[in-house]
Structure formats: C-alpha cells, structure tokens
CSV table of C-alpha atoms in Angstrom, one decimal:
chain,number,residue,atom,x,y,z
A,1,GLY,CA,-3.8,-12.5,-6.7
A,2,ALA,CA,-2.4,-10.3,-9.5
A,3,VAL,CA,1.4,-9.8,-9.6
A,4,VAL,CA,3.2,-6.5,-9.6
A,5,SER,CA,7.0,-6.6,-10.0
A,6,GLN,CA,9.3,-3.8,-9.1
A,7,HIS,CA,12.9,-3.3,-10.0
A,8,PRO,CA,15.4,-2.7,-8.5
A,9,SER,CA,14.6,-3.7,-5.0
A,10,TRP,CA,17.5,-1.8,-3.6
A,11,VAL,CA,19.7,0.9,-5.1
A,12,ILE,CA,22.4,3.1,-3.7
A,13,CYS,CA,23.5,6.2,-5.7
A,14,LYS,CA,25.5,9.3,-5.3
A,15,SER,CA,24.0,12.7,-4.7
A,16,GLY,CA,23.2,14.5,-7.9
A,17,THR,CA,22.6,11.4,-10.0
A,18,SER,CA,19.3,10.1,-11.3
A,19,VAL,CA,17.7,6.8,-10.5
A,20,LYS,CA,15.0,4.9,-12.4
A,21,ILE,CA,12.6,2.5,-10.8
A,22,GLU,CA,10.4,0.2,-12.9
A,23,CYS,CA,7.0,-1.2,-12.0
A,24,ARG,CA,5.5,-3.9,-14.1
A,25,SER,CA,2.1,-5.7,-14.0
A,26,LEU,CA,3.0,-9.3,-14.9
A,27,ASP,CA,-0.3,-10.9,-15.5
A,28,PHE,CA,-2.7,-8.1,-16.2
A,29,GLN,CA,-2.9,-4.8,-18.0
A,30,ALA,CA,-3.1,-1.6,-15.8
A,31,THR,CA,-4.2,1.6,-17.3
A,32,THR,CA,-3.5,3.2,-13.9
A,33,MET,CA,-0.6,2.7,-11.5
A,34,PHE,CA,0.1,4.4,-8.3
A,35,TRP,CA,3.4,5.4,-6.8
A,36,TYR,CA,3.9,5.6,-3.0
A,37,ARG,CA,6.6,6.7,-0.7
A,38,GLN,CA,7.1,5.2,2.7
A,39,PHE,CA,9.3,6.5,5.6
A,40,PRO,CA,10.4,4.1,8.4
A,41,LYS,CA,7.5,3.1,10.6
A,42,GLN,CA,5.1,5.3,8.8
A,43,SER,CA,2.2,4.5,6.4
A,44,LEU,CA,2.3,4.9,2.7
A,45,MET,CA,2.1,8.4,1.2
A,46,LEU,CA,0.7,8.6,-2.3
A,47,MET,CA,3.0,10.5,-4.6
A,48,ALA,CA,1.3,10.3,-8.0
A,49,THR,CA,-1.2,8.5,-10.2
A,50,SER,CA,0.3,7.2,-13.4
A,51,ASN,CA,-2.0,7.0,-16.4
A,52,GLU,CA,-1.0,5.0,-19.5
A,53,GLY,CA,-0.5,7.3,-22.4
A,54,SER,CA,-1.0,10.6,-20.5
A,55,LYS,CA,0.7,12.7,-17.9
A,56,ALA,CA,0.8,11.6,-14.3
A,57,THR,CA,-1.3,13.3,-11.7
A,58,TYR,CA,0.9,14.4,-8.7
A,59,GLU,CA,-0.3,14.8,-5.2
A,60,GLN,CA,0.1,18.2,-3.5
A,61,GLY,CA,3.6,18.8,-2.4
A,62,VAL,CA,5.3,16.3,-4.7
A,63,GLU,CA,7.7,17.9,-7.2
A,64,LYS,CA,6.9,16.6,-10.7
A,65,ASP,CA,10.2,17.7,-12.0
A,66,LYS,CA,12.0,15.8,-9.3
A,67,PHE,CA,9.9,12.6,-9.6
A,68,LEU,CA,9.4,11.9,-13.3
A,69,ILE,CA,6.8,9.3,-14.0
A,70,ASN,CA,6.3,7.6,-17.4
A,71,HIS,CA,3.6,5.1,-18.1
A,72,ALA,CA,4.5,4.0,-21.6
A,73,SER,CA,2.5,0.8,-21.8
A,74,LEU,CA,-0.3,-1.0,-20.1
A,75,THR,CA,2.2,-3.1,-18.1
A,76,LEU,CA,5.0,-0.7,-17.3
A,77,SER,CA,5.4,2.5,-15.3
A,78,THR,CA,8.7,4.1,-14.4
A,79,LEU,CA,9.6,6.5,-11.6
A,80,THR,CA,12.8,8.5,-12.1
A,81,VAL,CA,14.2,10.4,-9.2
A,82,THR,CA,16.2,13.2,-10.8
A,83,SER,CA,19.2,14.8,-9.2
A,84,ALA,CA,18.8,12.7,-6.1
A,85,HIS,CA,19.7,14.1,-2.7
A,86,PRO,CA,20.0,12.3,0.6
A,87,GLU,CA,16.5,13.5,1.6
A,88,ASP,CA,15.1,11.5,-1.3
A,89,SER,CA,16.3,8.3,0.4
A,90,SER,CA,13.1,6.3,1.1
A,91,PHE,CA,11.1,3.2,0.2
A,92,TYR,CA,9.2,3.7,-3.0
A,93,ILE,CA,6.4,1.3,-3.8
A,94,CYS,CA,4.2,1.0,-6.9
A,95,SER,CA,0.7,-0.5,-7.1
A,96,ALA,CA,-1.8,-1.3,-9.8
A,97,ASN,CA,-5.4,-2.3,-10.2
A,98,PRO,CA,-6.4,-5.0,-12.6
A,99,GLY,CA,-9.5,-2.9,-13.4
A,100,PHE,CA,-12.1,-5.5,-13.0
A,101,THR,CA,-12.3,-5.2,-9.3
A,102,GLY,CA,-11.5,-2.6,-6.7
A,103,GLU,CA,-8.4,-4.4,-5.4
A,104,LEU,CA,-5.0,-2.9,-5.5
A,105,PHE,CA,-1.8,-4.9,-5.7
A,106,PHE,CA,1.6,-3.7,-4.7
A,107,GLY,CA,5.1,-4.3,-5.8
A,108,GLU,CA,7.8,-5.4,-3.5
A,109,GLY,CA,9.1,-1.9,-3.1
A,110,SER,CA,12.4,-0.2,-4.0
A,111,ARG,CA,14.7,1.1,-1.3
A,112,LEU,CA,16.7,4.1,-2.4
A,113,THR,CA,19.7,5.3,-0.5
A,114,VAL,CA,21.3,8.5,-1.7
A,115,LEU,CA,24.8,9.1,-0.4
B,1,GLN,CA,-10.5,14.3,11.9
B,2,LYS,CA,-8.5,12.1,9.6
B,3,GLU,CA,-10.3,10.1,6.9
B,4,VAL,CA,-9.1,6.8,8.3
B,5,GLU,CA,-8.1,6.2,11.9
B,6,GLN,CA,-6.1,3.1,12.9
B,7,ASP,CA,-4.4,2.5,16.3
B,8,PRO,CA,-0.7,2.1,15.5
B,9,GLY,CA,-0.1,-0.2,18.5
B,10,PRO,CA,2.2,-1.9,19.0
B,11,LEU,CA,0.1,-4.9,19.8
B,12,SER,CA,1.7,-8.0,21.3
B,13,VAL,CA,-0.2,-11.3,21.7
B,14,PRO,CA,0.7,-14.9,22.6
B,15,GLU,CA,0.8,-17.5,19.9
B,16,GLY,CA,-2.7,-19.0,19.3
B,17,ALA,CA,-4.5,-15.9,20.4
B,18,ILE,CA,-7.3,-14.2,18.4
B,19,VAL,CA,-6.2,-10.9,17.1
B,20,SER,CA,-8.6,-8.0,16.4
B,21,LEU,CA,-7.5,-5.1,14.3
B,22,ASN,CA,-9.8,-2.1,13.7
B,23,CYS,CA,-10.2,1.0,11.6
B,24,THR,CA,-12.8,3.7,11.6
B,25,TYR,CA,-13.4,6.1,8.7
B,26,SER,CA,-15.4,9.3,8.1
B,27,ASN,CA,-16.0,9.3,4.4
B,28,SER,CA,-19.3,7.6,3.6
B,29,ALA,CA,-18.3,7.4,-0.1
B,30,PHE,CA,-15.8,4.7,0.6
B,31,GLN,CA,-16.9,1.6,-1.3
B,32,TYR,CA,-13.9,-0.8,-1.3
B,33,PHE,CA,-12.2,-2.0,1.8
B,34,MET,CA,-8.9,-3.8,2.0
B,35,TRP,CA,-6.5,-5.2,4.6
B,36,TYR,CA,-2.8,-5.4,3.8
B,37,ARG,CA,0.0,-7.1,5.7
B,38,GLN,CA,3.5,-5.6,5.4
B,39,TYR,CA,6.6,-7.2,6.6
B,40,SER,CA,9.7,-5.0,7.2
B,41,ARG,CA,11.3,-3.7,4.0
B,42,LYS,CA,8.6,-5.3,1.8
B,43,GLY,CA,5.7,-4.1,-0.2
B,44,PRO,CA,2.2,-4.5,1.3
B,45,GLU,CA,0.5,-7.9,0.6
B,46,LEU,CA,-3.2,-7.9,0.0
B,47,LEU,CA,-4.9,-10.1,2.6
B,48,MET,CA,-8.6,-9.3,2.4
B,49,TYR,CA,-10.8,-7.3,0.0
B,50,THR,CA,-14.5,-6.6,0.4
B,51,TYR,CA,-17.0,-4.1,-0.9
B,52,SER,CA,-20.1,-4.8,1.2
B,53,SER,CA,-21.1,-4.8,4.8
B,54,GLY,CA,-20.8,-8.1,6.6
B,55,ASN,CA,-18.1,-10.7,7.2
B,56,LYS,CA,-15.7,-12.3,4.7
B,57,GLU,CA,-13.6,-15.3,5.8
B,58,ASP,CA,-10.4,-16.6,4.2
B,59,GLY,CA,-8.7,-19.3,6.3
B,60,ARG,CA,-7.6,-17.8,9.6
B,61,PHE,CA,-8.6,-14.3,8.5
B,62,THR,CA,-12.0,-12.7,8.8
B,63,ALA,CA,-12.7,-9.2,7.5
B,64,GLN,CA,-15.7,-7.4,8.9
B,65,VAL,CA,-17.3,-4.2,7.5
B,66,ASP,CA,-20.0,-2.1,9.1
B,67,LYS,CA,-20.8,0.7,6.8
B,68,SER,CA,-23.5,2.1,9.1
B,69,SER,CA,-20.9,2.6,11.9
B,70,LYS,CA,-18.0,3.3,9.4
B,71,TYR,CA,-16.0,0.6,11.1
B,72,ILE,CA,-13.9,-2.2,9.7
B,73,SER,CA,-12.1,-5.0,11.4
B,74,LEU,CA,-9.7,-7.8,10.7
B,75,PHE,CA,-9.7,-10.9,12.9
B,76,ILE,CA,-6.8,-13.4,12.9
B,77,ARG,CA,-7.5,-16.7,14.5
B,78,ASP,CA,-4.8,-19.0,15.9
B,79,SER,CA,-2.2,-16.4,15.5
B,80,GLN,CA,1.3,-17.5,14.6
B,81,PRO,CA,4.7,-15.8,15.0
B,82,SER,CA,4.8,-15.5,11.2
B,83,ASP,CA,1.8,-13.2,11.5
B,84,SER,CA,4.1,-10.6,13.1
B,85,ALA,CA,3.9,-7.7,10.8
B,86,THR,CA,2.3,-4.3,10.2
B,87,TYR,CA,-1.3,-4.5,9.2
B,88,LEU,CA,-2.7,-1.6,7.1
B,89,CYS,CA,-6.4,-1.0,6.5
B,90,ALA,CA,-7.1,0.8,3.2
B,91,MET,CA,-10.2,2.0,1.5
B,92,ARG,CA,-11.4,4.1,-1.3
B,93,PRO,CA,-14.4,5.4,-3.2
B,94,ARG,CA,-14.8,4.2,-6.8
B,95,GLY,CA,-12.1,5.4,-9.2
B,96,THR,CA,-9.9,7.2,-6.7
B,97,PRO,CA,-6.6,6.2,-5.0
B,98,LEU,CA,-6.5,4.3,-1.7
B,99,VAL,CA,-6.6,6.0,1.6
B,100,PHE,CA,-4.5,4.1,4.2
B,101,GLY,CA,-4.6,3.9,7.9
B,102,LYS,CA,-1.4,4.4,9.8
B,103,GLY,CA,-0.9,0.6,10.2
B,104,THR,CA,-0.9,-1.5,13.4
B,105,ARG,CA,2.3,-3.3,14.4
B,106,LEU,CA,1.5,-6.8,15.6
B,107,SER,CA,3.9,-9.1,17.4
B,108,VAL,CA,2.9,-12.7,18.0
B,109,ILE,CA,5.1,-14.2,20.7
B,110,ALA,CA,5.9,-17.9,20.6
C-alpha cells in the first residue's frame, strides 16, 4: 500500500511552546490530507481536512488558531500546535488518499505530551 | 443513532479461532468501506478495502459488505496472538472524510 510518513513520532514540550508535526506522502501525491486526534482507548476524531494550496477545513469545535495546518506541497502537510497546553496532549495522526481509489492511508502517528 | 456502530468489545478468543468483527451503518451514501488494524501507540494500518457488496478475501482476512442491510464484517481465520489489536471499521461517501466506528479490541490468547 501507499506510504505516509509522520515526524516526530513522539514529542515532549513545555506549556506555552509551539510544536510542528510533519506528514509526508512518500510514494504518491496527495492533494488532500486529513488530520486526526485520538485519545486513549477511543476512536479517531477528525480535526481538519488539509488541501494543497488552500486553507484547511476545520471540523466543528476545532480551534483553527490553535491547530495551524499548512499543505504547502502535494507531498507535505504540517500541523502546528500553538501555545500548547497539557490538555493538547494527545496522539495526532495524519492520513492521505492517493486519489485514484477510495483508500486512505495513515501515518504512524505523533504522540504529543505537554508538560 | 450514530452513523457507524461498532461493538467496542473487548473480544477474547483462543489462538486458531475464527474471529468475526462487525459494523452497521445508517448512511446509504457510503460507498467505500475499510477495515483498519491499530496496535497500541501506532497509526491505523489498512487491512481491507472494498466498494461493492459481497466478499473480498486477502490471506486470512475476509471482508464482507451487505449494502442492502447496511452491514459490514471482517473475518479473521486461524487467528494468531499477533492479531491482538484494535480493529476499526471506516467508511465514507465519495469525496468526503472517513467515518470511523469506535473500534473493537481483540485479544487472541495463545
């Protein structure tokens, strides 16, 4: 299957700092990528849809100024958690669709811990 | 009623058993159906993908879709301890984000 790479896989930061998470499609171009958040023992919650070259579409209840998404190229989307607080600690996962099928492939996820 | 219903389990089976995982859905516009396996602290791994009613087999895994009943299943034959994970069903209409089930936690006991 298609490969989606996410970096970093684990990050610890101090409260008030910003953290950037990268999502790359390694063997295909993705005009659309999706960002999810997952709490322990719960399913994935869609945060936003990232569109190459345009603004991201955020789900209801997700603060767009807190979670900045940039999709600068067909293979890279970034999620920046700004002024992070302990309640932002979570598992963040990106996904992408190669476009020629309905399948969606996920990255390995990034675990954020805010102290 | 939620769009996708999935029993969260946990489900515990002996090694070698046949496992049946199921999801029901309410949105008749869903066209694409997927099953993901997720190990703890890892991203979901796509196991099966289908877009039509019927069965699709891949090794020990069989995905079944019944659009008339709005019901999908994943069967795992000869289950192994390495199959212990959370299994997520997911589906979507064309051009929209995936809708996930809550996931079923499976333990295969050696």
